[in-house]
Tab-separated table of C-alpha atoms and ligand atoms in Angstrom:
chain	number	residue	atom	x	y	z
D	143	MET	CA	133.462	113.010	77.015
D	144	SER	CA	131.630	110.074	78.609
D	145	GLU	CA	129.754	107.715	76.347
D	146	PHE	CA	126.838	107.572	78.772
D	147	ASP	CA	125.317	109.995	81.255
D	148	LEU	CA	124.339	107.082	83.474
D	149	VAL	CA	124.967	103.357	83.632
D	150	VAL	CA	122.782	101.046	85.732
D	151	ARG	CA	125.058	98.125	86.465
D	152	GLY	CA	124.598	94.562	87.641
D	153	GLY	CA	120.835	94.379	88.161
D	154	THR	CA	118.205	91.933	86.961
D	155	ILE	CA	116.155	93.637	84.283
D	156	VAL	CA	112.499	92.674	84.160
D	157	THR	CA	110.053	93.435	81.370
D	158	ALA	CA	106.551	92.113	80.703
D	159	SER	CA	108.094	89.164	78.864
D	160	ASP	CA	111.680	88.677	80.088
D	161	ARG	CA	114.013	88.648	83.056
D	162	PHE	CA	117.776	88.835	82.460
D	163	ARG	CA	121.032	90.223	83.854
D	164	ALA	CA	122.391	93.223	81.951
D	165	ASP	CA	123.644	96.782	82.318
D	166	LEU	CA	121.762	99.773	80.917
D	167	GLY	CA	123.509	102.669	79.198
D	168	ILE	CA	121.588	105.960	79.274
D	169	ARG	CA	122.180	109.157	77.320
D	170	ASP	CA	120.041	112.291	76.953
D	171	GLY	CA	117.256	110.743	79.015
D	172	ARG	CA	116.893	107.624	76.879
D	173	ILE	CA	118.149	104.063	77.084
D	174	VAL	CA	120.790	103.764	74.363
D	175	GLN	CA	122.354	100.391	75.151
D	176	ILE	CA	121.475	97.162	76.914
D	177	GLY	CA	124.599	95.054	77.333
D	178	HIS	CA	127.317	93.762	79.587
D	179	ASP	CA	130.227	95.497	81.320
D	180	LEU	CA	129.170	98.932	80.116
D	181	SER	CA	131.579	101.642	81.161
D	182	GLY	CA	132.344	105.252	80.346
D	183	ALA	CA	129.581	106.918	82.305
D	184	ARG	CA	129.403	110.131	84.309
D	185	GLU	CA	127.429	108.273	86.992
D	186	VAL	CA	127.029	104.590	87.792
D	187	LEU	CA	124.159	103.140	89.802
D	188	ASP	CA	124.990	99.820	91.380
D	189	ALA	CA	121.923	97.606	90.983
D	190	THR	CA	123.465	94.422	92.378
D	191	GLY	CA	120.776	92.402	94.126
D	192	ARG	CA	118.075	94.679	92.753
D	193	LEU	CA	115.376	94.185	90.169
D	194	VAL	CA	115.493	96.863	87.484
D	195	LEU	CA	111.896	97.523	86.465
D	196	PRO	CA	110.330	100.008	84.054
D	197	GLY	CA	108.942	102.949	86.017
D	198	GLY	CA	105.326	102.332	86.939
D	199	VAL	CA	102.574	103.863	84.815
D	200	ASP	CA	99.579	104.669	87.011
D	201	ALA	CA	96.709	105.046	84.580
D	202	HIS	CA	94.020	106.212	87.013
D	203	VAL	CA	94.715	109.045	89.448
D	204	HIS	CA	92.798	112.100	90.565
D	205	LEU	CA	94.871	115.185	91.428
D	206	ALA	CA	93.634	118.680	92.208
D	207	GLN	CA	90.245	117.751	90.833
D	208	PRO	CA	87.422	120.205	91.479
D	209	THR	CA	84.528	118.919	93.597
D	210	SER	CA	80.955	120.174	93.789
D	211	ASP	CA	80.411	119.896	97.566
D	212	GLY	CA	83.047	122.108	99.190
D	213	THR	CA	85.471	119.266	99.870
D	214	ILE	CA	89.035	119.605	98.607
D	215	MET	CA	91.301	116.962	97.136
D	216	ALA	CA	94.326	116.449	99.318
D	217	ASP	CA	96.850	116.297	96.493
D	218	ASP	CA	97.887	118.859	93.948
D	219	PHE	CA	100.399	118.001	91.240
D	220	ASP	CA	103.348	118.663	93.523
D	221	SER	CA	102.402	116.371	96.388
D	222	GLY	CA	100.613	113.781	94.230
D	223	THR	CA	103.454	113.267	91.776
D	224	ARG	CA	106.015	113.352	94.610
D	225	ALA	CA	104.144	110.444	96.213
D	226	ALA	CA	103.978	108.688	92.823
D	227	ALA	CA	107.771	108.950	92.455
D	228	ALA	CA	108.356	107.681	95.990
D	229	GLY	CA	106.185	104.664	95.177
D	230	GLY	CA	107.984	103.840	91.922
D	231	SER	CA	105.606	105.328	89.341
D	232	THR	CA	107.267	107.595	86.770
D	233	THR	CA	104.182	108.352	84.680
D	234	VAL	CA	100.683	109.090	85.946
D	235	LEU	CA	97.461	109.762	84.088
D	236	PRO	CA	95.167	112.133	86.008
D	237	PHE	CA	91.828	113.467	84.825
D	238	ALA	CA	91.015	116.912	83.488
D	239	LEU	CA	87.411	117.112	84.653
D	240	GLN	CA	84.716	119.066	82.843
D	241	GLU	CA	82.288	120.490	85.383
D	242	LYS	CA	78.657	120.584	84.268
D	243	GLY	CA	77.878	123.785	82.411
D	244	LYS	CA	81.537	124.461	81.666
D	245	SER	CA	83.796	123.969	78.699
D	246	LEU	CA	85.952	120.853	78.362
D	247	ARG	CA	88.676	122.823	76.575
D	248	GLU	CA	88.854	125.233	79.512
D	249	ALA	CA	89.103	122.337	81.963
D	250	VAL	CA	92.148	121.100	80.050
D	251	ARG	CA	93.685	124.584	80.021
D	252	ASP	CA	93.151	124.941	83.797
D	253	TYR	CA	94.630	121.537	84.402
D	254	HIS	CA	97.762	122.346	82.415
D	255	ALA	CA	98.185	125.495	84.495
D	256	LYS	CA	97.974	123.440	87.696
D	257	ALA	CA	100.520	120.896	86.448
D	258	GLU	CA	103.027	123.252	84.823
D	259	GLY	CA	106.331	123.275	86.729
D	260	ASN	CA	104.926	121.140	89.566
D	261	CYS	CA	105.462	117.562	88.405
D	262	HIS	CA	107.960	115.136	89.890
D	263	VAL	CA	107.025	112.492	87.294
D	264	ASP	CA	105.604	112.670	83.783
D	265	VAL	CA	101.870	113.135	83.311
D	266	ALA	CA	99.385	112.618	80.491
D	267	PHE	CA	95.798	113.714	80.938
D	268	HIS	CA	92.635	111.737	80.467
D	269	LEU	CA	89.460	113.822	80.174
D	270	ILE	CA	86.215	113.466	82.127
D	271	VAL	CA	83.128	114.289	80.090
D	272	SER	CA	80.238	115.248	82.378
D	273	ASP	CA	78.240	117.542	80.117
D	274	PRO	CA	78.093	116.299	76.530
D	275	THR	CA	76.499	119.372	74.949
D	276	PRO	CA	76.366	119.683	71.153
D	277	GLN	CA	79.399	122.004	71.419
D	278	VAL	CA	81.352	119.389	73.379
D	279	LEU	CA	80.334	116.449	71.177
D	280	GLY	CA	80.666	118.292	67.903
D	281	GLN	CA	83.756	120.390	68.486
D	282	GLU	CA	85.615	120.340	71.781
D	283	LEU	CA	85.887	116.594	72.307
D	284	PRO	CA	86.892	115.674	68.729
D	285	ALA	CA	89.451	118.492	68.668
D	286	LEU	CA	90.931	117.487	72.027
D	287	ILE	CA	91.168	113.834	70.963
D	288	ARG	CA	93.054	114.918	67.841
D	289	ASP	CA	95.337	116.989	70.078
D	290	GLY	CA	96.335	113.795	71.910
D	291	TYR	CA	93.832	113.646	74.783
D	292	SER	CA	92.812	110.285	73.406
D	293	SER	CA	91.137	108.730	76.453
D	294	PHE	CA	88.268	109.959	78.555
D	295	LYS	CA	86.150	108.801	81.435
D	296	VAL	CA	82.393	108.789	81.792
D	297	PHE	CA	80.329	108.083	84.898
D	298	MET	CA	77.118	106.092	85.238
D	299	THR	CA	76.629	107.334	88.798
D	300	TYR	CA	77.284	110.450	90.961
D	301	ASP	CA	74.685	113.239	90.708
D	302	ASP	CA	77.148	115.821	89.421
D	303	LEU	CA	78.902	113.662	86.844
D	304	ARG	CA	76.693	110.895	85.537
D	305	LEU	CA	75.509	110.596	81.965
D	306	THR	CA	72.165	109.173	80.869
D	307	ASP	CA	72.191	106.116	78.642
D	308	ALA	CA	71.411	108.324	75.633
D	309	GLU	CA	74.375	110.550	76.490
D	310	LEU	CA	76.637	107.532	76.926
D	311	LEU	CA	75.733	106.345	73.448
D	312	ASP	CA	76.429	109.826	72.061
D	313	VAL	CA	79.911	110.029	73.563
D	314	PHE	CA	80.660	106.444	72.497
D	315	GLU	CA	79.848	107.521	68.913
D	316	VAL	CA	82.393	110.342	69.129
D	317	ALA	CA	84.986	107.934	70.561
D	318	ARG	CA	84.419	105.484	67.708
D	319	ARG	CA	84.702	108.196	65.038
D	320	GLU	CA	87.809	109.772	66.570
D	321	LYS	CA	89.409	106.500	67.742
D	322	ALA	CA	89.468	107.411	71.421
D	323	LEU	CA	89.260	105.038	74.352
D	324	VAL	CA	86.381	105.451	76.814
D	325	MET	CA	86.871	104.573	80.471
D	326	VAL	CA	83.587	103.725	82.167
D	327	HIS	CA	82.718	104.069	85.841
D	328	ALA	CA	80.063	101.358	85.883
D	329	GLU	CA	77.662	101.510	88.818
D	330	GLY	CA	73.876	101.669	88.464
D	331	HIS	CA	72.772	105.034	89.819
D	332	ASP	CA	69.083	104.279	90.371
D	333	ALA	CA	69.796	101.021	92.175
D	334	ILE	CA	72.256	102.796	94.489
D	335	ARG	CA	69.734	105.585	95.125
D	336	HIS	CA	66.996	103.037	95.852
D	337	ILE	CA	69.073	101.158	98.434
D	338	THR	CA	70.321	104.428	99.933
D	339	ARG	CA	66.768	105.665	100.532
D	340	LYS	CA	65.851	102.423	102.303
D	341	LEU	CA	68.985	102.482	104.466
D	342	GLU	CA	68.449	106.112	105.445
D	343	ALA	CA	64.809	105.450	106.315
D	344	ALA	CA	66.004	102.700	108.654
D	345	GLY	CA	68.537	105.054	110.265
D	346	GLN	CA	71.481	103.191	108.767
D	347	THR	CA	73.635	106.174	107.875
D	348	ALA	CA	77.153	105.248	109.086
D	349	PRO	CA	79.961	105.080	106.481
D	350	TYR	CA	79.726	101.265	106.458
D	351	TYR	CA	76.372	101.455	104.667
D	352	HIS	CA	78.074	103.007	101.657
D	353	ALA	CA	79.339	99.483	100.954
D	354	ILE	CA	75.786	98.123	101.135
D	355	ALA	CA	74.263	100.861	98.964
D	356	HIS	CA	76.957	100.482	96.297
D	357	SER	CA	76.000	96.856	95.769
D	358	GLU	CA	78.011	94.548	93.519
D	359	ILE	CA	74.741	93.809	91.721
D	360	ALA	CA	74.498	97.480	90.748
D	361	GLU	CA	78.086	97.307	89.503
D	362	ARG	CA	77.394	94.122	87.546
D	363	GLU	CA	74.250	95.557	85.926
D	364	ALA	CA	75.967	98.773	84.884
D	365	THR	CA	78.995	96.879	83.582
D	366	HIS	CA	76.729	94.822	81.348
D	367	ARG	CA	74.843	97.923	80.223
D	368	ALA	CA	78.068	99.753	79.347
D	369	ILE	CA	79.304	96.729	77.413
D	370	SER	CA	75.999	96.483	75.517
D	371	HIS	CA	76.085	100.161	74.594
D	372	ALA	CA	79.709	99.800	73.441
D	373	GLN	CA	78.738	96.774	71.370
D	374	LEU	CA	75.873	98.710	69.735
D	375	VAL	CA	78.250	101.496	68.754
D	376	ASP	CA	81.226	99.201	68.091
D	377	VAL	CA	83.690	101.066	70.270
D	378	PRO	CA	86.369	99.744	72.653
D	379	ILE	CA	85.937	100.575	76.333
D	380	VAL	CA	87.781	100.125	79.613
D	381	ILE	CA	85.760	99.136	82.664
D	382	VAL	CA	87.685	100.833	85.444
D	383	HIS	CA	88.039	99.930	89.124
D	384	VAL	CA	86.397	96.490	88.950
D	385	SER	CA	85.707	95.213	92.457
D	386	GLY	CA	84.741	91.540	92.263
D	387	ARG	CA	83.481	88.461	90.452
D	388	ASP	CA	80.092	89.715	89.217
D	389	PRO	CA	81.397	92.568	87.024
D	390	MET	CA	84.386	90.405	86.014
D	391	GLU	CA	82.010	87.807	84.598
D	392	GLN	CA	80.373	90.439	82.402
D	393	ILE	CA	83.800	91.356	81.019
D	394	GLN	CA	84.640	87.716	80.382
D	395	TRP	CA	81.236	87.288	78.672
D	396	ALA	CA	82.027	90.212	76.380
D	397	ARG	CA	85.514	88.988	75.540
D	398	LYS	CA	84.158	85.550	74.576
D	399	ARG	CA	82.042	87.374	71.997
D	400	GLY	CA	85.084	89.165	70.632
D	401	LEU	CA	84.158	92.564	72.063
D	402	ARG	CA	86.995	94.961	72.825
D	403	VAL	CA	86.477	95.401	76.542
D	404	HIS	CA	89.470	96.126	78.741
D	405	ALA	CA	89.471	95.906	82.518
D	406	GLU	CA	91.215	97.604	85.403
D	407	THR	CA	91.379	96.745	89.080
D	408	CYS	CA	93.027	98.495	92.028
D	409	PRO	CA	94.807	97.825	95.362
D	410	GLN	CA	91.679	98.380	97.460
D	411	TYR	CA	90.067	95.287	95.915
D	412	ILE	CA	92.887	92.977	97.020
D	413	ALA	CA	93.893	94.638	100.307
D	414	LEU	CA	90.625	95.911	101.873
D	415	THR	CA	87.133	94.532	102.498
D	416	ARG	CA	83.813	96.138	103.312
D	417	ASP	CA	84.498	95.373	106.976
D	418	ASP	CA	87.117	98.133	106.920
D	419	LEU	CA	84.239	100.584	106.441
D	420	LYS	CA	82.970	99.594	109.884
D	421	GLY	CA	85.795	101.637	111.407
D	422	LEU	CA	86.281	100.848	115.080
D	423	ASN	CA	82.709	99.998	116.001
D	424	MET	CA	80.545	101.192	113.117
D	425	ASP	CA	81.897	104.659	113.816
D	426	PHE	CA	82.824	107.465	111.442
D	427	GLU	CA	86.438	106.218	111.050
D	428	GLY	CA	84.991	103.962	108.358
D	429	ALA	CA	84.828	107.056	106.123
D	430	LYS	CA	88.571	106.620	105.564
D	431	TYR	CA	87.752	103.623	103.350
D	432	VAL	CA	84.766	105.020	101.436
D	433	CYS	CA	85.379	104.704	97.718
D	434	SER	CA	83.323	103.580	94.748
D	435	PRO	CA	82.934	100.814	93.978
D	436	PRO	CA	83.629	99.822	97.574
D	437	PRO	CA	85.872	96.923	98.574
D	438	ARG	CA	83.835	93.689	98.911
D	439	ASP	CA	84.825	90.491	100.766
D	440	THR	CA	87.571	87.857	100.765
D	441	ALA	CA	85.772	85.816	98.078
D	442	ALA	CA	85.798	88.909	95.840
D	443	GLN	CA	89.506	89.350	96.564
D	444	GLU	CA	90.112	85.779	95.423
D	445	ALA	CA	88.154	86.483	92.230
D	446	ILE	CA	90.317	89.552	91.596
D	447	TRP	CA	93.466	87.438	91.988
D	448	GLU	CA	92.074	84.965	89.443
D	449	GLY	CA	91.500	87.864	87.068
D	450	LEU	CA	94.977	89.265	87.639
D	451	ARG	CA	96.434	85.840	86.823
D	452	ASP	CA	94.247	84.788	83.897
D	453	GLY	CA	94.348	88.033	81.878
D	454	THR	CA	90.835	89.297	82.659
D	455	PHE	CA	92.563	92.426	83.961
D	456	ASP	CA	94.800	94.466	81.711
D	457	LEU	CA	95.539	97.175	84.236
D	458	PHE	CA	96.328	97.589	87.911
D	459	SER	CA	95.929	101.289	88.765
D	460	SER	CA	95.650	103.119	92.061
D	461	ASP	CA	92.431	105.139	91.537
D	462	HIS	CA	94.196	107.572	93.866
D	463	ALA	CA	91.411	109.969	94.936
D	464	PRO	CA	92.801	111.550	98.077
D	465	PHE	CA	90.918	113.487	100.737
D	466	ARG	CA	92.092	114.413	104.169
D	467	TYR	CA	90.121	112.775	106.971
D	468	GLN	CA	90.257	115.991	108.983
D	469	GLY	CA	90.292	118.715	106.376
D	470	GLU	CA	90.160	122.368	107.380
D	471	ALA	CA	86.646	123.821	107.780
D	472	GLY	CA	84.760	120.759	106.583
D	473	THR	CA	86.819	120.152	103.442
D	474	GLY	CA	87.772	116.585	104.371
D	475	LYS	CA	85.922	113.303	104.772
D	476	ASP	CA	84.863	114.226	108.290
D	477	ASN	CA	82.505	117.097	107.575
D	478	PRO	CA	79.120	117.941	109.132
D	479	ARG	CA	77.045	116.812	106.166
D	480	ALA	CA	78.929	113.505	105.842
D	481	ARG	CA	78.143	112.841	109.512
D	482	THR	CA	74.416	112.859	108.630
D	483	SER	CA	74.653	110.139	105.972
D	484	PHE	CA	77.228	107.979	104.189
D	485	LYS	CA	75.937	109.364	100.922
D	486	TRP	CA	77.711	112.680	101.593
D	487	VAL	CA	81.119	111.170	102.443
D	488	PRO	CA	83.582	112.162	99.703
D	489	ASN	CA	84.325	109.109	97.584
D	490	GLY	CA	87.918	108.064	97.155
D	491	ILE	CA	91.036	106.960	98.982
D	492	PRO	CA	94.758	107.675	98.625
D	493	GLY	CA	96.957	104.956	97.104
D	494	ILE	CA	99.375	106.351	94.522
D	495	GLU	CA	102.489	105.554	96.595
D	496	THR	CA	101.424	102.138	97.867
D	497	ARG	CA	100.096	100.692	94.564
D	498	LEU	CA	103.302	98.940	93.503
D	499	PRO	CA	104.442	97.732	96.959
D	500	ILE	CA	100.996	96.216	97.648
D	501	LEU	CA	100.793	94.321	94.343
D	502	PHE	CA	104.434	93.257	94.550
D	503	SER	CA	104.117	92.030	98.113
D	504	GLU	CA	100.714	90.366	97.890
D	505	GLY	CA	101.237	89.173	94.311
D	506	VAL	CA	104.909	88.515	93.548
D	507	SER	CA	106.348	87.886	97.023
D	508	LYS	CA	103.457	85.575	97.914
D	509	GLY	CA	103.757	83.684	94.605
D	510	ARG	CA	100.357	84.644	93.174
D	511	ILE	CA	101.689	86.329	90.022
D	512	SER	CA	105.048	86.426	88.265
D	513	ILE	CA	107.259	89.480	88.309
D	514	GLU	CA	106.782	89.765	84.518
D	515	ARG	CA	103.000	89.890	84.976
D	516	PHE	CA	103.505	92.541	87.670
D	517	VAL	CA	105.393	94.693	85.142
D	518	GLU	CA	102.772	94.071	82.473
D	519	LEU	CA	99.864	95.118	84.719
D	520	THR	CA	101.523	98.140	86.292
D	521	ALA	CA	103.622	99.605	83.467
D	522	THR	CA	103.554	97.989	80.021
D	523	ASN	CA	99.827	97.492	79.486
D	524	PRO	CA	98.794	100.966	80.701
D	525	ALA	CA	101.461	102.521	78.463
D	526	LYS	CA	100.254	100.497	75.472
D	527	LEU	CA	96.558	101.067	76.043
D	528	TYR	CA	96.874	104.829	76.504
D	529	GLY	CA	99.289	105.550	73.666
D	530	LEU	CA	102.539	106.016	75.588
D	531	TYR	CA	104.381	102.893	74.434
D	532	PRO	CA	107.252	102.294	73.650
D	533	ARG	CA	108.465	105.567	75.115
D	534	LYS	CA	107.001	104.553	78.480
D	535	GLY	CA	106.189	101.232	80.145
D	536	SER	CA	109.160	99.044	79.237
D	537	ILE	CA	112.934	98.837	79.077
D	538	VAL	CA	113.865	99.209	75.421
D	539	VAL	CA	116.611	100.944	73.481
D	540	GLY	CA	115.180	104.318	72.452
D	541	GLY	CA	112.647	104.403	75.282
D	542	ASP	CA	112.732	106.937	78.107
D	543	ALA	CA	115.092	105.878	80.892
D	544	ASP	CA	112.314	105.642	83.491
D	545	LEU	CA	113.470	102.958	85.885
D	546	VAL	CA	112.949	101.601	89.363
D	547	LEU	CA	115.678	99.785	91.240
D	548	TRP	CA	113.484	97.575	93.341
D	549	ASP	CA	114.592	95.834	96.510
D	550	PRO	CA	112.530	92.618	96.544
D	551	GLU	CA	113.535	91.829	100.126
D	552	GLU	CA	112.844	95.123	101.878
D	553	ALA	CA	110.248	94.527	104.589
D	554	ARG	CA	108.183	97.551	105.547
D	555	THR	CA	105.127	98.374	107.544
D	556	ILE	CA	103.049	100.916	105.650
D	557	THR	CA	102.488	103.953	107.813
D	558	GLN	CA	101.233	107.468	107.179
D	559	GLY	CA	104.377	109.100	108.597
D	560	ASP	CA	106.529	107.603	105.815
D	561	LEU	CA	104.294	108.578	102.894
D	562	HIS	CA	104.489	111.656	100.688
D	563	HIS	CA	100.855	112.274	99.735
D	564	GLY	CA	98.709	115.135	101.008
D	565	SER	CA	96.190	112.971	102.886
D	566	ASP	CA	96.440	112.760	106.654
D	567	TYR	CA	95.988	108.973	106.677
D	568	THR	CA	96.543	105.854	104.636
D	569	PRO	CA	93.873	103.144	104.413
D	570	TYR	CA	96.747	100.637	104.492
D	571	GLU	CA	98.106	101.727	107.890
D	572	GLY	CA	99.965	98.838	109.539
D	573	MET	CA	100.035	96.593	106.473
D	574	GLN	CA	103.260	94.600	106.213
D	575	VAL	CA	104.792	94.471	102.756
D	576	THR	CA	107.907	92.937	101.272
D	577	GLY	CA	109.478	94.824	98.360
D	578	TRP	CA	109.935	98.575	97.980
D	579	PRO	CA	111.428	100.941	95.397
D	580	GLN	CA	114.898	102.100	96.403
D	581	VAL	CA	116.010	104.277	93.509
D	582	VAL	CA	113.752	105.859	90.885
D	583	VAL	CA	115.081	107.314	87.646
D	584	LEU	CA	113.047	109.637	85.431
D	585	LYS	CA	114.381	110.273	81.921
D	586	GLY	CA	117.882	109.376	83.087
D	587	GLN	CA	117.845	111.529	86.246
D	588	VAL	CA	117.702	110.106	89.740
D	589	VAL	CA	114.561	111.455	91.426
D	590	VAL	CA	114.447	109.071	94.403
D	591	ARG	CA	117.631	107.776	96.069
D	592	ASN	CA	117.503	105.320	98.969
D	593	GLY	CA	113.830	106.084	99.288
D	594	VAL	CA	114.380	109.854	99.562
D	595	VAL	CA	112.662	112.025	96.948
D	596	ASP	CA	114.584	114.933	95.429
D	597	THR	CA	111.749	117.316	96.210
D	598	ASP	CA	113.283	120.351	94.491
D	599	ALA	CA	113.846	118.752	91.130
D	600	ARG	CA	110.356	118.593	89.546
D	601	ARG	CA	111.698	116.941	86.418
D	602	GLY	CA	108.351	115.718	85.157
D	603	GLY	CA	106.080	117.305	82.617
D	604	HIS	CA	103.116	116.742	80.340
D	605	ILE	CA	103.552	114.189	77.571
D	606	ASP	CA	102.059	115.026	74.197
D	607	ARG	CA	100.532	111.767	73.072
D	608	THR	CA	100.492	112.855	69.415
D	609	ALA	CA	104.292	112.880	69.519
D	610	ILE	CA	104.913	109.298	70.747
J	130	URP	O1	85.665	106.547	95.020
J	130	URP	C1	86.312	106.838	94.022
J	130	URP	N1	86.767	105.924	93.230
J	130	URP	N2	86.537	108.133	93.771
J	130	URP	C2	87.238	108.643	92.704
J	130	URP	C3	86.397	108.913	91.533
J	130	URP	C4	86.162	107.669	90.751
J	130	URP	O2	85.031	107.269	90.639
J	130	URP	O3	87.097	107.082	90.229
J	131	ZN	ZN1	85.262	106.049	88.948
J	132	ZN	ZN1	88.861	107.223	89.925
C-alpha cells in the first residue's frame, strides 16, 4: 500500500507568512507531511517551476440568487463553482438570500437544494437578511448562526433588500449576542435616489450615469454610519466591496479607535474605472460594467493599492454577481426596462474565475504586493475571518489538501471564450495577465489539470462551519 495518495513534488510552497521549497504528502484528502524527497505515492504531481499555493477562498460570490425584477443570475452552482475551480479558488462563500416576506430558514433550505451534488469546489453559505421580523431576529437568525451560518450580509441600499437604520441596529444586536460577523453593503440609499432623480430629469439615463448616482460620497457616508452603529452595539463588521479612498479613510478612522472593522475590496476596483461604463460612445454596452459600488478612477485605484499593501484591506473577493448581457426574454442586463434608465440595469459583474489572475498579475507580477500578501488576501484571511481556518486557506499538516499549482510566467489575454462562467461576456475582455493556475487540487483530488476542468467530478460540497 502506498504511504500517500498524492505527492506534490519540487514546487515552491507559499503561505501568508513563508515561501520555501518542499514536497507535500497527501492522504485521505488532507496534507499529512511537508518534507523533502517524499515518495511512495499512488500519484505524483511535478510542481517544478511552479508556485504551490493554498486554494483560493472567495468570500463574496452570488450564485443562483433570486432577483425581484425578472432578471436571472447567469450562474448556478454547477457553472459558478466550475469557473471558481478554473480560476484557482477551491472554496467559495455564496449568499443564501432571504426575500422580503419569506423565511430565512427556508432560503437556506432552498439554497442547499440548489448546491447539493452540483459543486466543483467546497462552499459555505453566508446569509442575507432583508426582512428582520421578530421571528427572524428572535428565532431563525440565532438558530442559523448556532448551526454554523455565522456570517450574514445586510444592505443599506437597493429597494428590495435595504434595512432602515433601526433594523440595522437590531440585526447588529443579534450578531453581537450570537457572535456572528455582519457584512455591510454601505451605500447611502437616499443620496443615490436624490442624484438619480436629478439625472433622470435631465435625460441622463445611460448606464454610465449609474457611476455618477452611486457617488463615492454616498459610500463614504454609509460606511461611517455603519461603523457608528457597530460601535454603538459593540459588534465587529466587514465593510464589503470598498471602492476608493473616501470609504477607506472611514475604516482607517475606526481602526485607530480600536473598533473591529474589517474591509474587503475586489478586482473591479483595481482593473476598471467609471469610464468603462461609457461603453463605446455612452451606449448601452456600458451596462456590462454596472455594479455597486461602481468602479471609480485611477486615483481611487491607487488608493486601493495602498490599502492592499498597508493592511487596510483584509480580503480580496470577487463579488461575482453574474448576469448575461443578452439574456433570454429580458432576463439579462439588456432588457427593455434597463434601456429606459440606468437604475433598472441589474447590478453586478462576473469575476469568480479572473479574481486570482488579476490580483497576481497586477499585484505580484508588477511588484505592488508580495506573493505572501497575495495568499493572505485571497485565501488565509477569508478562511480565518469566516471560520474555515485551518482546514481551509493555508498549507498545513492536517488541513485539507486544497492546492493550486500556479505558473507565475504564463501570459494570457483574458477572453470570454476561455472562461467557464455562465455569463456571455467578461468585463475584463482583452486584459493581459501574467500568471495563471495550471493544476487545482481539491481535498487531494485533481479537479483542474493543465487548465482543463474535470467537469464530471463535482467533488465539492457544503462545509459545516460548526465542525471546523
Ligand atoms: O453590484 C453588485 N455588487 N451586485 C451584487 C450584489 C452586491 O451588492 O454585492
Ligand atoms: Zn453588496
Ligand atoms: Zn456582492
